[in-house]
Short mmCIF file of C-alpha atoms and ligand atoms in Angstrom, two decimals:
data_model
loop_
_atom_site.label_atom_id
_atom_site.label_comp_id
_atom_site.label_asym_id
_atom_site.label_seq_id
_atom_site.Cartn_x
_atom_site.Cartn_y
_atom_site.Cartn_z
CA MET A 1 0.00 0.00 0.00
CA ALA A 2 1.40 3.39 -0.94
CA LEU A 3 1.96 5.71 2.01
CA ASN A 4 -0.25 8.76 2.12
CA LEU A 5 1.97 11.51 3.47
CA ASP A 6 -0.36 14.35 2.78
CA GLY A 7 1.03 17.54 4.28
CA ILE A 8 4.45 16.23 5.27
CA ILE A 9 6.96 18.12 3.19
CA GLY A 10 10.49 16.95 2.53
CA ASP A 11 12.47 14.59 0.34
CA SER A 12 15.73 14.39 2.29
CA SER A 13 17.20 10.95 2.88
CA ALA A 14 16.91 11.55 6.63
CA LEU A 15 13.15 11.86 6.26
CA ALA A 16 12.93 9.05 3.71
CA ASP A 17 14.40 6.69 6.34
CA VAL A 18 11.61 7.69 8.72
CA PHE A 19 8.95 7.13 6.05
CA LYS A 20 10.39 3.70 5.34
CA VAL A 21 9.83 2.60 8.93
CA LEU A 22 6.46 4.36 8.98
CA GLY A 23 5.33 2.37 5.94
CA LYS A 24 6.23 -0.88 7.66
CA VAL A 25 4.80 -0.13 11.06
CA ALA A 26 1.62 1.77 10.14
CA PRO A 27 -0.48 -1.26 9.13
CA THR A 28 0.47 -3.17 12.29
CA ASP A 29 -0.90 -2.62 15.77
CA SER A 30 2.51 -2.13 17.36
CA THR A 31 3.19 0.56 19.88
CA VAL A 32 5.35 3.32 18.47
CA LEU A 33 7.50 5.82 20.31
CA VAL A 34 8.29 8.95 18.35
CA SER A 35 11.22 11.04 19.49
CA GLY A 36 12.68 14.25 18.17
CA GLU A 37 13.42 17.80 19.18
CA SER A 38 10.58 20.24 19.66
CA GLY A 39 8.94 21.34 16.42
CA THR A 40 10.30 18.51 14.25
CA GLY A 41 6.81 17.37 13.24
CA LYS A 42 6.16 14.53 15.68
CA GLU A 43 2.44 15.14 15.84
CA LEU A 44 2.16 15.38 12.07
CA LEU A 45 3.97 12.05 11.77
CA VAL A 46 1.73 10.34 14.32
CA ARG A 47 -1.36 11.55 12.48
CA ALA A 48 0.07 10.12 9.27
CA LEU A 49 0.69 6.84 11.09
CA HIS A 50 -2.97 6.69 12.08
CA HIS A 51 -4.20 7.60 8.61
CA ASN A 52 -2.08 4.89 7.08
CA SER A 53 -3.22 2.24 9.53
CA GLU A 54 -6.15 -0.18 9.46
CA ARG A 55 -7.64 2.01 12.16
CA ARG A 56 -7.95 5.06 9.92
CA ASP A 57 -11.73 5.06 10.20
CA GLY A 58 -11.53 4.90 13.98
CA ALA A 59 -10.86 7.88 16.23
CA PHE A 60 -7.50 9.59 16.58
CA VAL A 61 -7.36 10.87 20.14
CA PRO A 62 -4.39 13.02 21.12
CA ILE A 63 -3.64 13.99 24.68
CA ASN A 64 -0.82 16.21 25.82
CA CYS A 65 0.38 14.64 29.04
CA GLY A 66 2.54 17.66 29.82
CA ALA A 67 -0.25 20.20 29.52
CA ILE A 68 -2.81 18.68 31.88
CA PRO A 69 -2.36 19.09 35.65
CA LYS A 70 -1.30 15.77 37.07
CA GLU A 71 -4.30 15.51 39.41
CA LEU A 72 -6.57 15.62 36.36
CA LEU A 73 -4.57 13.51 33.96
CA GLU A 74 -5.69 10.13 35.28
CA SER A 75 -9.36 10.98 34.92
CA GLU A 76 -8.70 12.49 31.46
CA LEU A 77 -7.04 9.27 30.34
CA PHE A 78 -9.21 6.68 32.01
CA GLY A 79 -12.44 8.57 32.75
CA HIS A 80 -14.27 8.68 36.06
CA GLU A 81 -17.48 7.58 37.68
CA LYS A 82 -20.00 9.94 39.22
CA GLY A 83 -18.91 10.94 42.72
CA ALA A 84 -15.31 9.76 42.26
CA PHE A 85 -14.13 13.19 43.45
CA THR A 86 -15.69 16.50 44.46
CA HIS A 87 -16.46 17.80 40.97
CA ALA A 88 -17.37 14.48 39.40
CA ILE A 89 -21.09 15.25 39.03
CA ARG A 90 -21.54 12.74 36.27
CA SER A 91 -19.63 9.78 34.87
CA ARG A 92 -17.32 10.49 31.97
CA PRO A 93 -15.35 8.28 29.63
CA GLY A 94 -11.64 8.94 29.34
CA ARG A 95 -9.51 9.27 26.23
CA PHE A 96 -8.68 5.56 26.16
CA GLU A 97 -12.37 4.73 25.86
CA LEU A 98 -12.90 7.46 23.27
CA ALA A 99 -10.07 5.98 21.24
CA ASP A 100 -11.63 2.50 21.23
CA GLY A 101 -11.10 1.07 17.75
CA GLY A 102 -8.65 3.86 16.93
CA THR A 103 -5.38 5.36 18.09
CA ILE A 104 -4.51 7.24 21.25
CA PHE A 105 -1.59 9.64 20.99
CA LEU A 106 0.16 10.17 24.33
CA ASP A 107 2.10 13.32 23.57
CA GLU A 108 4.93 14.44 25.87
CA ILE A 109 4.82 11.15 27.70
CA GLY A 110 8.12 12.04 29.38
CA GLU A 111 6.23 14.51 31.58
CA MET A 112 3.97 11.86 33.06
CA ASP A 113 4.09 11.05 36.78
CA LEU A 114 5.57 7.72 37.82
CA SER A 115 2.33 6.69 39.53
CA LEU A 116 0.34 7.14 36.35
CA GLN A 117 2.99 5.39 34.29
CA VAL A 118 2.08 2.13 36.06
CA LYS A 119 -1.52 2.51 34.95
CA ILE A 120 -0.51 3.18 31.36
CA LEU A 121 1.64 0.07 31.42
CA ARG A 122 -1.32 -1.93 32.59
CA ALA A 123 -3.57 -0.50 29.88
CA LEU A 124 -0.93 -1.41 27.32
CA GLN A 125 -0.37 -4.93 28.55
CA GLU A 126 -3.85 -5.98 29.54
CA LYS A 127 -5.76 -3.80 27.07
CA GLU A 128 -8.10 -2.86 29.85
CA ILE A 129 -8.74 0.24 31.88
CA GLU A 130 -10.49 1.24 35.06
CA ARG A 131 -12.26 4.57 35.44
CA VAL A 132 -11.33 6.65 38.49
CA GLY A 133 -13.76 5.63 41.23
CA GLY A 134 -14.98 2.75 39.11
CA ILE A 135 -15.43 -0.82 40.17
CA THR A 136 -15.50 -2.51 36.82
CA ILE A 137 -12.76 -3.06 34.31
CA LYS A 138 -13.36 -2.19 30.67
CA LYS A 139 -11.71 -3.80 27.70
CA VAL A 140 -10.42 -1.32 25.12
CA ASP A 141 -9.03 -1.91 21.65
CA VAL A 142 -6.60 0.96 21.30
CA ARG A 143 -3.33 1.43 19.53
CA VAL A 144 -0.92 3.48 21.61
CA VAL A 145 1.50 5.91 20.04
CA ALA A 146 3.62 8.11 22.29
CA ALA A 147 5.95 11.01 21.64
CA THR A 148 8.56 12.85 23.61
CA ASN A 149 11.26 15.44 23.09
CA ARG A 150 13.15 14.13 26.10
CA ASP A 151 15.78 11.44 26.04
CA LEU A 152 13.72 8.75 27.76
CA GLU A 153 16.68 6.46 28.20
CA SER A 154 18.40 8.99 30.42
CA GLU A 155 15.08 9.70 32.15
CA VAL A 156 14.97 5.99 32.99
CA LYS A 157 18.53 6.14 34.33
CA ALA A 158 17.60 9.17 36.45
CA GLY A 159 14.64 7.28 37.90
CA ARG A 160 12.06 9.59 36.40
CA PHE A 161 10.66 7.14 33.90
CA ARG A 162 9.76 3.51 34.47
CA GLU A 163 12.05 1.15 32.67
CA ASP A 164 9.31 -1.42 31.99
CA LEU A 165 7.06 1.20 30.40
CA TYR A 166 9.94 2.53 28.33
CA TYR A 167 10.61 -0.87 26.79
CA ARG A 168 6.90 -1.51 26.31
CA LEU A 169 6.49 1.80 24.45
CA ASN A 170 9.68 1.61 22.52
CA VAL A 171 8.71 -1.46 20.48
CA ILE A 172 9.17 0.57 17.30
CA PRO A 173 11.21 3.75 17.79
CA LEU A 174 10.76 6.46 15.20
CA HIS A 175 13.22 9.31 15.45
CA LEU A 176 12.54 12.54 13.60
CA PRO A 177 15.83 14.21 12.74
CA PRO A 178 16.20 17.92 13.50
CA LEU A 179 15.60 20.28 10.58
CA ARG A 180 19.31 21.22 10.35
CA GLU A 181 20.01 17.63 9.29
CA ARG A 182 17.50 17.65 6.47
CA GLY A 183 19.46 19.76 3.97
CA ASN A 184 17.36 21.06 1.15
CA ASP A 185 14.10 20.28 2.96
CA ILE A 186 14.62 23.63 4.66
CA LEU A 187 14.07 25.39 1.34
CA LEU A 188 11.15 23.17 0.32
CA LEU A 189 9.46 23.92 3.65
CA ALA A 190 10.27 27.63 3.52
CA ASP A 191 8.79 27.88 0.04
CA HIS A 192 5.72 25.91 1.07
CA PHE A 193 5.07 28.16 4.08
CA LEU A 194 5.71 31.33 2.08
CA LYS A 195 3.21 30.16 -0.53
CA GLU A 196 0.60 29.43 2.15
CA GLN A 197 1.22 32.71 3.92
CA SER A 198 1.04 34.72 0.69
CA LYS A 199 -2.33 33.12 0.05
CA ALA A 200 -3.57 33.64 3.61
CA LYS A 201 -2.53 37.27 3.63
CA ALA A 202 -3.89 37.80 0.11
CA ARG A 203 -0.62 39.15 -1.17
CA LYS A 204 1.58 38.49 -4.15
CA ARG A 205 3.43 35.15 -3.99
CA MET A 206 6.59 35.63 -1.90
CA ARG A 207 9.81 33.79 -2.61
CA LEU A 208 13.25 33.68 -1.03
CA SER A 209 16.00 35.34 -3.00
CA GLU A 210 19.00 33.12 -3.71
CA GLN A 211 21.11 34.94 -1.11
CA ALA A 212 18.44 34.68 1.58
CA ALA A 213 18.00 30.97 0.79
CA GLU A 214 21.71 30.40 1.28
CA ILE A 215 21.58 32.05 4.68
CA ILE A 216 18.61 30.12 5.97
CA LEU A 217 20.27 26.88 4.83
CA THR A 218 23.20 27.67 7.12
CA TYR A 219 21.12 28.65 10.16
CA SER A 220 20.78 25.93 12.83
CA TRP A 221 16.97 26.12 13.33
CA PRO A 222 16.87 25.24 17.04
CA GLY A 223 13.06 25.43 16.95
CA ASN A 224 12.94 23.23 13.83
CA VAL A 225 9.96 23.29 11.46
CA ARG A 226 7.78 25.23 13.88
CA GLU A 227 10.38 28.01 14.03
CA LEU A 228 10.64 28.04 10.25
CA GLU A 229 6.86 28.18 9.89
CA ASN A 230 6.48 31.07 12.34
CA PHE A 231 9.36 32.83 10.76
CA MET A 232 7.86 32.68 7.27
CA GLU A 233 4.61 34.02 8.68
CA ARG A 234 6.48 36.94 10.18
CA LEU A 235 8.13 37.66 6.84
CA ALA A 236 4.74 37.64 5.15
CA ILE A 237 3.67 40.41 7.51
CA LEU A 238 6.79 42.50 7.82
CA CYS A 239 8.47 42.17 4.45
CA ASP A 240 6.75 44.25 1.84
CA ALA A 241 8.52 43.05 -1.29
CA SER A 242 7.78 39.73 -2.96
CA SER A 243 11.38 38.66 -2.96
CA VAL A 244 12.84 38.10 0.50
CA MET A 245 16.33 39.58 0.73
CA PRO A 246 19.04 38.84 3.33
CA GLU A 247 18.39 42.20 4.98
CA ASP A 248 14.83 41.10 5.72
CA LEU A 249 16.14 38.27 7.91
CA PRO A 250 16.37 38.84 11.68
CA GLU A 251 19.64 39.52 13.45
CA LYS A 252 19.32 36.25 15.37
CA ILE A 253 20.08 34.30 12.20
CA PHE A 254 23.25 36.25 11.45
CA LEU A 255 24.46 35.89 15.03
CA ASP A 256 23.88 32.14 14.79
CA ILE A 257 25.78 31.70 11.56
CA GLY A 258 28.55 34.02 12.72
CA GLU A 259 28.09 36.82 10.23
CA LYS A 260 27.42 40.46 10.79
CA PRO A 261 23.79 41.39 10.26
CA LEU A 262 23.27 43.17 7.00
CA LYS A 263 22.09 46.69 7.28
CA LYS A 264 18.39 47.13 6.81
CA MET A 265 17.43 48.71 3.52
CA GLU A 266 16.01 51.75 5.31
CA GLU A 267 19.37 52.33 6.96
CA ILE A 268 21.20 52.24 3.64
CA GLN A 269 18.80 54.54 1.85
CA PRO A 270 19.47 58.26 2.20
CA ALA A 271 17.87 59.69 5.30
CA ARG A 272 14.40 61.03 4.80
CA SER A 273 13.64 64.61 5.58
CA VAL A 274 13.05 65.36 9.22
CA GLY A 275 9.50 64.63 10.32
CA PHE A 276 7.00 62.19 8.94
CA ASP A 277 6.55 61.45 5.25
CA TRP A 278 3.29 59.94 4.10
CA PRO A 279 3.78 57.00 1.77
CA THR A 280 3.57 57.97 -1.87
CA LEU A 281 2.01 56.18 -4.80
CA LYS A 282 5.53 55.24 -5.85
CA ASP A 283 6.12 53.53 -2.49
CA MET A 284 3.09 51.43 -3.24
CA THR A 285 3.90 50.52 -6.84
CA ASP A 286 7.56 49.88 -5.95
CA LYS A 287 6.38 47.18 -3.63
CA GLU A 288 4.17 45.76 -6.37
CA LEU A 289 1.13 46.03 -4.13
CA LYS A 290 -2.47 47.10 -4.70
CA LEU A 291 -3.99 49.71 -2.37
CA LYS A 292 -5.76 47.20 -0.13
CA ASP A 293 -2.67 45.02 0.31
CA PHE A 294 -0.48 48.06 0.84
CA LEU A 295 -2.73 49.35 3.61
CA GLU A 296 -2.91 45.85 5.08
CA ALA A 297 0.88 45.69 5.07
CA ILE A 298 1.12 49.02 6.86
CA GLU A 299 -1.43 47.89 9.43
CA GLY A 300 0.44 44.61 9.88
CA ARG A 301 3.70 46.43 10.58
CA LEU A 302 2.07 48.71 13.12
CA LEU A 303 0.35 45.83 14.89
CA ALA A 304 3.55 43.79 14.99
CA GLU A 305 5.50 46.77 16.37
CA ALA A 306 2.85 47.46 19.00
CA LEU A 307 2.86 43.81 20.07
CA GLU A 308 6.62 43.75 20.24
CA ARG A 309 6.74 46.95 22.28
CA SER A 310 4.17 45.63 24.71
CA ASP A 311 5.87 42.23 25.03
CA GLY A 312 2.87 40.53 23.49
CA ILE A 313 0.44 41.91 26.09
CA LYS A 314 -2.65 42.51 24.00
CA ASN A 315 -4.29 45.09 26.25
CA LYS A 316 -1.21 47.23 26.06
CA ALA A 317 -0.74 46.76 22.32
CA ALA A 318 -4.37 47.68 21.67
CA GLU A 319 -3.92 50.81 23.73
CA LEU A 320 -0.78 51.75 21.79
CA VAL A 321 -2.62 51.65 18.46
CA GLY A 322 -5.83 53.08 19.91
CA ILE A 323 -8.21 50.22 19.25
CA LYS A 324 -10.22 47.94 21.49
CA ARG A 325 -8.60 44.74 22.67
CA THR A 326 -11.33 42.72 20.96
CA THR A 327 -10.70 44.52 17.66
CA LEU A 328 -6.99 43.81 17.98
CA ILE A 329 -7.69 40.13 18.60
CA GLU A 330 -10.00 40.04 15.60
CA LYS A 331 -7.31 41.60 13.41
CA LEU A 332 -4.65 39.19 14.68
CA LYS A 333 -6.97 36.25 14.07
CA LYS A 334 -7.63 37.41 10.54
CA ARG A 335 -3.90 37.47 9.98
CA GLY A 336 -3.57 33.98 11.41
CA LEU A 337 -1.52 35.32 14.29
CA LEU A 338 -3.76 33.86 17.00
N1 LIG B 1 7.63 17.96 7.27
C1 LIG B 1 6.71 18.91 7.51
N2 LIG B 1 6.00 19.41 6.50
C2 LIG B 1 5.08 20.39 6.70
N3 LIG B 1 4.82 20.92 7.91
C3 LIG B 1 5.50 20.45 8.97
C4 LIG B 1 6.47 19.42 8.83
N4 LIG B 1 6.97 19.15 10.04
C5 LIG B 1 6.35 19.97 10.90
N5 LIG B 1 5.47 20.75 10.28
C6 LIG B 1 4.64 21.80 10.89
O1 LIG B 1 5.42 22.37 11.94
C7 LIG B 1 4.65 22.60 13.10
C8 LIG B 1 5.21 21.78 14.26
O2 LIG B 1 4.98 20.40 14.03
P1 LIG B 1 4.49 19.41 15.18
O3 LIG B 1 3.50 20.07 16.08
O4 LIG B 1 4.08 18.13 14.53
O5 LIG B 1 5.88 19.25 15.95
P2 LIG B 1 6.22 18.50 17.30
O6 LIG B 1 7.45 17.73 17.03
O7 LIG B 1 5.00 17.75 17.76
O8 LIG B 1 6.57 19.68 18.28
P3 LIG B 1 6.54 19.72 19.90
O9 LIG B 1 7.61 18.81 20.39
O10 LIG B 1 6.86 21.14 20.21
O11 LIG B 1 5.17 19.30 20.30
C9 LIG B 1 3.21 22.21 12.74
O12 LIG B 1 2.52 23.36 12.35
C10 LIG B 1 3.39 21.25 11.58
O13 LIG B 1 2.27 21.26 10.73
MG1 LIG B 2 3.90 17.99 19.52
#
């Protein structure tokens, strides 16, 4: 069966190795442990695993074990019966039950408490669960896929992760390599995100200039694909021209690759007369923009500056530009920034 990798971009050999294992393991019911730095696409890969499995018509139920307070996590995973604790006014199924016939994705499993790890192990081995406060045991038919950006082997050594659970989860390890090891995928992804962002922001298709491409290939991308994605979005807001030049790239990148930041275009251009100059028609046509997009770009720059100056605090940013907080949120949403 051909793998359906809809939405996963990249043709590097590092990624091809991952797909090879994915193709073999997807149709089975084996437990899979996905590892990789933050932002490498672990969730995307796990979704692809589900969609390429026999369980594709069943539910895909993700749960972020690191984001739910530990007192609540057990009941989220296994459900609870009415009266099990103060706020348990009615019985509720947990994610394992909801995933019956499908796949449960235990994201950030490395954050899970040791006491709960025992219960996961039991669910894995016996394929049965017990709701909090329950007296009966329920059988569940669930495939378990887990992900972590921690090194679980050293977590085991440090006594923070149960060894038996680690081996039980790690039947098939899938490691997503960091973006910096995927060579030209960086450019494929950058181009993909720029295309999407140009569409979303209703502006002319943006592309990286050759020089800018060279620079982003050298950068180490510590935040991986997520960093690249956010970064392309920022360019789509802040960079007015359709061709992204090295001077449009943030200083952080130049510091990382050990080069001096290039001067911003505005700094190279002759100083404008003292005071404020309204944009001229030429400013607009130079940027190859229509009136609406030009005004949108100006608004985008002002909003981004206000947010930066107020450290992302929306109340403050709204005040700076003189609009209501709700209007600001609406505008940010429209720009895909929320
Ligand atoms: N190969 C890829 N092709 C297209 N988009 C990708 C790819 N890899 C990651 N992304 C996108 O990058 C973002 C981060 O991916 P994802 O959430 O899957 O990463 P993660 O490894 O789960 O991160 P974290 O450890 O922080 O949870 C998502 O928006 C995802 O769609
Ligand atoms: Mg994730």
